[in-house]
Short mmCIF file of C-alpha atoms in Angstrom, two decimals:
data_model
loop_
_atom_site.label_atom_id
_atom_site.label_comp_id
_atom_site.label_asym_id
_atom_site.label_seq_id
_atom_site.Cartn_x
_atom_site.Cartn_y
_atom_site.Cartn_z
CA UNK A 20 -80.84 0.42 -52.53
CA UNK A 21 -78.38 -2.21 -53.81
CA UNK A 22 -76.07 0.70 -55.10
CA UNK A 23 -76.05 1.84 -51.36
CA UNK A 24 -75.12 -0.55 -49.80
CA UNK A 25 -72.38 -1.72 -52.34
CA UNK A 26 -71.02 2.02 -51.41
CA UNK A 27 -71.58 1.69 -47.60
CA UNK A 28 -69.46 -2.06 -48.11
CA UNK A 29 -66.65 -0.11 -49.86
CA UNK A 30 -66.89 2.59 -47.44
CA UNK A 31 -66.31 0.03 -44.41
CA UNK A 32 -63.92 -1.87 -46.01
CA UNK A 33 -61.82 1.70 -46.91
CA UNK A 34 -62.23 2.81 -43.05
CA UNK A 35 -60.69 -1.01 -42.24
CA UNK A 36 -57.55 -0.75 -44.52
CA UNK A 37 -57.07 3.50 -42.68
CA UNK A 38 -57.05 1.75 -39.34
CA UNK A 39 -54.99 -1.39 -40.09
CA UNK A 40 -52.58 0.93 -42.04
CA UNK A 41 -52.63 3.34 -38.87
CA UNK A 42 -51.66 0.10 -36.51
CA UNK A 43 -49.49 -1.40 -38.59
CA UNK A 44 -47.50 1.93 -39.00
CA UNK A 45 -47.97 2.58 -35.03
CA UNK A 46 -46.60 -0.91 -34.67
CA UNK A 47 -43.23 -0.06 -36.97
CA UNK A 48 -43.05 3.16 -35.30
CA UNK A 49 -42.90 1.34 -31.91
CA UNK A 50 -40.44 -1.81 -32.86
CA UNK A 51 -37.66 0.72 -34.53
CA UNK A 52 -38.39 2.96 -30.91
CA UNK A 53 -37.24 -0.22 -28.54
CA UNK A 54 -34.92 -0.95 -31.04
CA UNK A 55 -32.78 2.38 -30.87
CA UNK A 56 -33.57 2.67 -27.53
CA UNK A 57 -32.39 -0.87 -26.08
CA UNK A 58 -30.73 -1.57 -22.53
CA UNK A 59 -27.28 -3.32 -23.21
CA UNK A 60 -27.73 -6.69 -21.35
CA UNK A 61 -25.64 -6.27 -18.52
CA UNK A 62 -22.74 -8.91 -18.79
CA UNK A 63 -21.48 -9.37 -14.93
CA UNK A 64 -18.67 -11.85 -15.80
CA UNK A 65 -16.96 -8.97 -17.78
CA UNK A 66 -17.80 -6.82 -14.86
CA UNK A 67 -16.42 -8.79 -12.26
CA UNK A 68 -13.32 -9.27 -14.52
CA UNK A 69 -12.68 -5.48 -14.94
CA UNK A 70 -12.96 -5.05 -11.75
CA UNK A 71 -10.43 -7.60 -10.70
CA UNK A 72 -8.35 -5.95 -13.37
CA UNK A 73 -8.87 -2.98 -11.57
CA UNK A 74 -8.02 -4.13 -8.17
CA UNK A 75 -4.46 -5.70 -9.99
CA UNK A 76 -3.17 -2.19 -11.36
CA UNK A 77 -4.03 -0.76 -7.82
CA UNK A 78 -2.10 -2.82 -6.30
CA UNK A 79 0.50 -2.44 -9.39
CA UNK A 80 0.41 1.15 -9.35
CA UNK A 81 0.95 0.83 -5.36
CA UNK A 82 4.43 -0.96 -6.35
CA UNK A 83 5.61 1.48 -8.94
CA UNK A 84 4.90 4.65 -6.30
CA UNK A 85 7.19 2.96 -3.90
CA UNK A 86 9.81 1.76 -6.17
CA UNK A 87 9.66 4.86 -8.13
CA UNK A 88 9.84 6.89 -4.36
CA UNK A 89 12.92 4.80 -3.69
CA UNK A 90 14.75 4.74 -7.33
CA UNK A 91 14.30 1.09 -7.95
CA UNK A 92 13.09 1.62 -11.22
CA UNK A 93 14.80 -0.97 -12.56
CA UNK A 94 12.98 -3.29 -10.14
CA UNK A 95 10.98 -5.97 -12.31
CA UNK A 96 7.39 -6.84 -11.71
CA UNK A 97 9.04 -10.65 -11.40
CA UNK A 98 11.44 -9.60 -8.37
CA UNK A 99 8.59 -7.92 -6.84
CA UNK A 100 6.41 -10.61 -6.83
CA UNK A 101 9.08 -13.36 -6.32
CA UNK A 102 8.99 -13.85 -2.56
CA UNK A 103 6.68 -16.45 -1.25
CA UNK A 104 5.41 -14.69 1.49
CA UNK A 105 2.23 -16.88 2.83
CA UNK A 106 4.99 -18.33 6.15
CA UNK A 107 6.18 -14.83 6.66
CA UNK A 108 3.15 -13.54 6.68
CA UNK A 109 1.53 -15.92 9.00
CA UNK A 110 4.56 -15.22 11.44
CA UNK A 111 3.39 -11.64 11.11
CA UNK A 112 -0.11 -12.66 12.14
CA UNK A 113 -0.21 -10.18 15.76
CA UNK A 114 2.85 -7.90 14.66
CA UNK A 115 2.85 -4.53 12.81
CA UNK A 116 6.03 -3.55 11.31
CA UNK A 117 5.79 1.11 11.80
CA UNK A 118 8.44 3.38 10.19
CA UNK A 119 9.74 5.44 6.98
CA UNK A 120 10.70 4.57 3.74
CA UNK A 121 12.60 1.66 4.68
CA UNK A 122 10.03 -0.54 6.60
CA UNK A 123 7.63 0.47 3.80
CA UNK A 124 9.95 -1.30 1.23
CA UNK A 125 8.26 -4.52 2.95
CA UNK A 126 5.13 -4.05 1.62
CA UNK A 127 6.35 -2.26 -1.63
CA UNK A 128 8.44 -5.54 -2.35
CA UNK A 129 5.73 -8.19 -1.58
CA UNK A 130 7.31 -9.69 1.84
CA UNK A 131 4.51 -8.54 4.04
CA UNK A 132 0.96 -7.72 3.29
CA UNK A 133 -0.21 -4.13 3.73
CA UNK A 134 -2.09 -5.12 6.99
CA UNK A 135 1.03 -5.71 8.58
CA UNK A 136 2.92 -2.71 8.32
CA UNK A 137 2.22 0.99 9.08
CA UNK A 138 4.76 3.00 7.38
CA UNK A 139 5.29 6.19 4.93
CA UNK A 140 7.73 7.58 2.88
CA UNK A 141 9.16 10.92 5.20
CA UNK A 142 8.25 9.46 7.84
CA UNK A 143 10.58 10.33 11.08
CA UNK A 144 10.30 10.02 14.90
CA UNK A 145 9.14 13.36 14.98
CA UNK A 146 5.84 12.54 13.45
CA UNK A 147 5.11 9.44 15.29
CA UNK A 148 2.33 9.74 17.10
CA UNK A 149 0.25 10.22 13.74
CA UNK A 150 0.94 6.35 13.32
CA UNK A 151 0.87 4.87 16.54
CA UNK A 152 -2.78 5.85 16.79
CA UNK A 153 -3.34 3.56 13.71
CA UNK A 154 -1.61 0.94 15.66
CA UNK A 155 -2.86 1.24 18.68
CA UNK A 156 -6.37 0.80 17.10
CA UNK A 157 -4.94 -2.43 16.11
CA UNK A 158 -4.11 -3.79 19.48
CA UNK A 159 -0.93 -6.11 18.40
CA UNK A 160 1.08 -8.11 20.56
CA UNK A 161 4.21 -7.41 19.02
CA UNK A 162 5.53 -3.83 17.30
CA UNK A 163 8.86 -3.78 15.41
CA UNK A 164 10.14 -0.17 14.73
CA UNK A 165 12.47 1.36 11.99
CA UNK A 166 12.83 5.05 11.83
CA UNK A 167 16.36 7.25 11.47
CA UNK A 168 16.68 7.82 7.87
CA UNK A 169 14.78 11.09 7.75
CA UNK A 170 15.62 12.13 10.86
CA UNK A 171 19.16 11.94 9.56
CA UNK A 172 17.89 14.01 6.29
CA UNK A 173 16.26 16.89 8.60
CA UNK A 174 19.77 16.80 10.78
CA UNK A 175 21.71 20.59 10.70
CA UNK A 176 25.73 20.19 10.89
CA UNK A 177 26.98 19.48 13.95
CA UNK A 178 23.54 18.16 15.34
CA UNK A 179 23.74 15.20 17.83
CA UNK A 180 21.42 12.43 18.67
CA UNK A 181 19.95 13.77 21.85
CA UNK A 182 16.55 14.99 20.28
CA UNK A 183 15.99 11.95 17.81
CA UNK A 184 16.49 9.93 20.80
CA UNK A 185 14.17 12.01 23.37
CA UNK A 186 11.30 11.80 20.05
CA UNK A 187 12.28 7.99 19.91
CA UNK A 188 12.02 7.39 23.52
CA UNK A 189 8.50 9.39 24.34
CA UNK A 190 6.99 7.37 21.41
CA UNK A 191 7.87 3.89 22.75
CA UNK A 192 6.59 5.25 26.42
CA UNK A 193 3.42 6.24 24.29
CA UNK A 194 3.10 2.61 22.73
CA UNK A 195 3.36 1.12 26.29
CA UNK A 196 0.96 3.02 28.21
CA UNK A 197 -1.65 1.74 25.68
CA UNK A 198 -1.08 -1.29 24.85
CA UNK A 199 0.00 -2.30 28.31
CA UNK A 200 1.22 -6.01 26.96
CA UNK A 201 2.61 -5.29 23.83
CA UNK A 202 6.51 -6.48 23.06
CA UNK A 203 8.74 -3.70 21.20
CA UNK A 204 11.52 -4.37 18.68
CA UNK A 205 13.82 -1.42 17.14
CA UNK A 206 15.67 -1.85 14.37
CA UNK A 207 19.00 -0.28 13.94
CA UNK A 208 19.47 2.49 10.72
CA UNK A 209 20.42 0.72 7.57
CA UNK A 210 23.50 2.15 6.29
CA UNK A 211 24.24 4.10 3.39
CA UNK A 212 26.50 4.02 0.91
CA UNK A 213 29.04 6.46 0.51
CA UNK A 214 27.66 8.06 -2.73
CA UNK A 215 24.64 8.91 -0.61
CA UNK A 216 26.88 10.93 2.73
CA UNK A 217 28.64 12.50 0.00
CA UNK A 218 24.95 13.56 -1.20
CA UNK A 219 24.19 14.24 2.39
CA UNK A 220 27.23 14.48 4.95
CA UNK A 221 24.64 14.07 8.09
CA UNK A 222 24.22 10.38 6.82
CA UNK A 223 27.54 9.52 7.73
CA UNK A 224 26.37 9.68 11.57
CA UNK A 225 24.83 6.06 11.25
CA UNK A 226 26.70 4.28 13.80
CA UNK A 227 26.85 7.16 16.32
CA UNK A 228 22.74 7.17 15.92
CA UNK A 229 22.71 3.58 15.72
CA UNK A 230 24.79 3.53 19.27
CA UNK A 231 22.40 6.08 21.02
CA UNK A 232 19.35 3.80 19.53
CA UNK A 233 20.83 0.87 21.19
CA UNK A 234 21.77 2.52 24.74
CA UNK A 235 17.97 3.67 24.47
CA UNK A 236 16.50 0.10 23.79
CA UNK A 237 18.91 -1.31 27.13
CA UNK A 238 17.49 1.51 29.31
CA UNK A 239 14.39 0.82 27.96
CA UNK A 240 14.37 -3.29 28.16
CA UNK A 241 12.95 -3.35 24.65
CA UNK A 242 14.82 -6.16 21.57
CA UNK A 243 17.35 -4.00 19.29
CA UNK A 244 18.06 -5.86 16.02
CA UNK A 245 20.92 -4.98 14.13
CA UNK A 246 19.96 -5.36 10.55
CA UNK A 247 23.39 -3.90 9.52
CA UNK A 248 25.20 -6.50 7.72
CA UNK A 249 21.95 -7.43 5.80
CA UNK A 250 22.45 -4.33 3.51
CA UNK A 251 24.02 -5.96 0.27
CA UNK A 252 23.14 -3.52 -2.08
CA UNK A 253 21.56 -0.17 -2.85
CA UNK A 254 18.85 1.58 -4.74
CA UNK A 255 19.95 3.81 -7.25
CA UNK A 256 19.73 7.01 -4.71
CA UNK A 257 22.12 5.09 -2.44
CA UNK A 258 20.47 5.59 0.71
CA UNK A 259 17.76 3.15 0.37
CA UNK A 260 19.22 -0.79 0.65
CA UNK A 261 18.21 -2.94 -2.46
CA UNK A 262 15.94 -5.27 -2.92
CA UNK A 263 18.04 -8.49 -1.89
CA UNK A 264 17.77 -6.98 1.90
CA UNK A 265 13.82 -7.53 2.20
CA UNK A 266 12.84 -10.74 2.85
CA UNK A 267 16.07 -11.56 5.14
CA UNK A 268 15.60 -8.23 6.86
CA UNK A 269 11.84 -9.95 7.59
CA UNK A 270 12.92 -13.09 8.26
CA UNK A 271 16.18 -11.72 10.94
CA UNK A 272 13.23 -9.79 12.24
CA UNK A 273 10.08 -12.37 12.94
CA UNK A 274 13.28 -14.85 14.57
CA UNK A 275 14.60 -12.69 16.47
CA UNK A 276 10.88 -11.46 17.85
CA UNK A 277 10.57 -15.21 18.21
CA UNK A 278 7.39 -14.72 15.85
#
């Protein structure tokens, strides 16, 4: 009887050491599971600064389209972001700048911010009711416009003014039907140099356009500004002006709006 039970005791104690084994090996199995299979802690300081980092080369990458789109690549990142622009800016507050190339240089060079100017590379007269929609939605008091460069570029030898103009002319009518208060400014064609005509002969027609834009803006009762003698330099395709022309061009601009 004794001998049983001593056999039942070892038995038990057997059955005991199976099952802690069992949980104990269950338990290892688990702990090396979570281990291999751990959530990274999410670390939303380094998140917010990548995305900051982010939002820098966009607006980075934004600069080197348009200098690159112009030829400025020997623009530095300083001379782009040299310009204090906060007073311009406010000046700007109710006025969108619309246009080509040229008026998009203002944003491309830091002067203005990017809500204050509507304006594309190509872009011509011809195409301007694809813009002035985005303006209109806007509703400013005050719209300064700078086309003629491309519509120079698209000119076929011994083309005149008279169509640029009509395109010009039906586009201001356009803005003023809408925006029943709004003030217009046009700014003349910047010049270019003579190793762009000789690219380009039709470029040499500057002035004549530039006189037909302002006989349009007298008929019309709308502010031309002659931005003219602001061109100083060029870009290396010398048809676009430099970058010393920017912020005066803006400044000429928001004083001569009476901004």
């Amino acid at each position: 009887m004794l001998l049983m039970r001593n056999r039942r005791k070892t038995v038990l104690k057997r059955r005991a050491l199976v099952a802690l084994g069992i949980v104990a090996l269950l338990l290892i199995i688990w702990i090396g599971y979570g281990l291999t299979h751990k959530k990274p802690e999410v670390n939303t300081a380094k998140g917010v600064k990548q995305l900051q980092a982010l939002e820098k080369q966009k607006v980075a990458d934004a600069q080197d389209r348009i200098v690159q789109a112009q030829g400025l690549n020997e623009v530095s990142a300083a001379e782009l972001e040299a310009t204090d622009t906060d007073e311009l800016n406010a000046r700007y507050e109710n006025t969108i700048v619309m246009g080509d190339s040229v008026a998009e240089g203002l944003e491309g060079y830091g002067v203005l911010d990017a809500s204050r100017v509507v304006a594309s590379r190509g872009n011509s007269v011809a195409n301007l009711e694809e813009y002035e929609e985005a303006v209109i939605s806007l509703a400013p008091a005050n719209v300064v416009m700078s086309y003629g460069l491309n519509d120079l570029k698209s000119l076929n030898e011994g083309d005149d003014s008279t169509r640029f103009i009509e395109e010009y002319s039906a586009g201001i009518d356009h803005l003023q039907e809408q925006l029943r208060d709004v003030k217009i400014f046009i700014c003349s064609i910047t010049p270019v140099s003579e190793a762009g005509i000789a690219g380009w002969g039709p470029f040499s027609k500057t002035g004549e356009f530039n006189d037909a834009i302002q006989q349009m803006c007298r008929e019309k009762e709308v502010t031309y500004i002659d931005n003219t003698s602001l061109v100083k330099d060029y870009a290396e395709d010398g048809i676009h002006p430099g970058p010393s022309f920017y912020e005066p061009w803006a400044v000429m601009i928001a004083d001569r709006a009476e901004l």
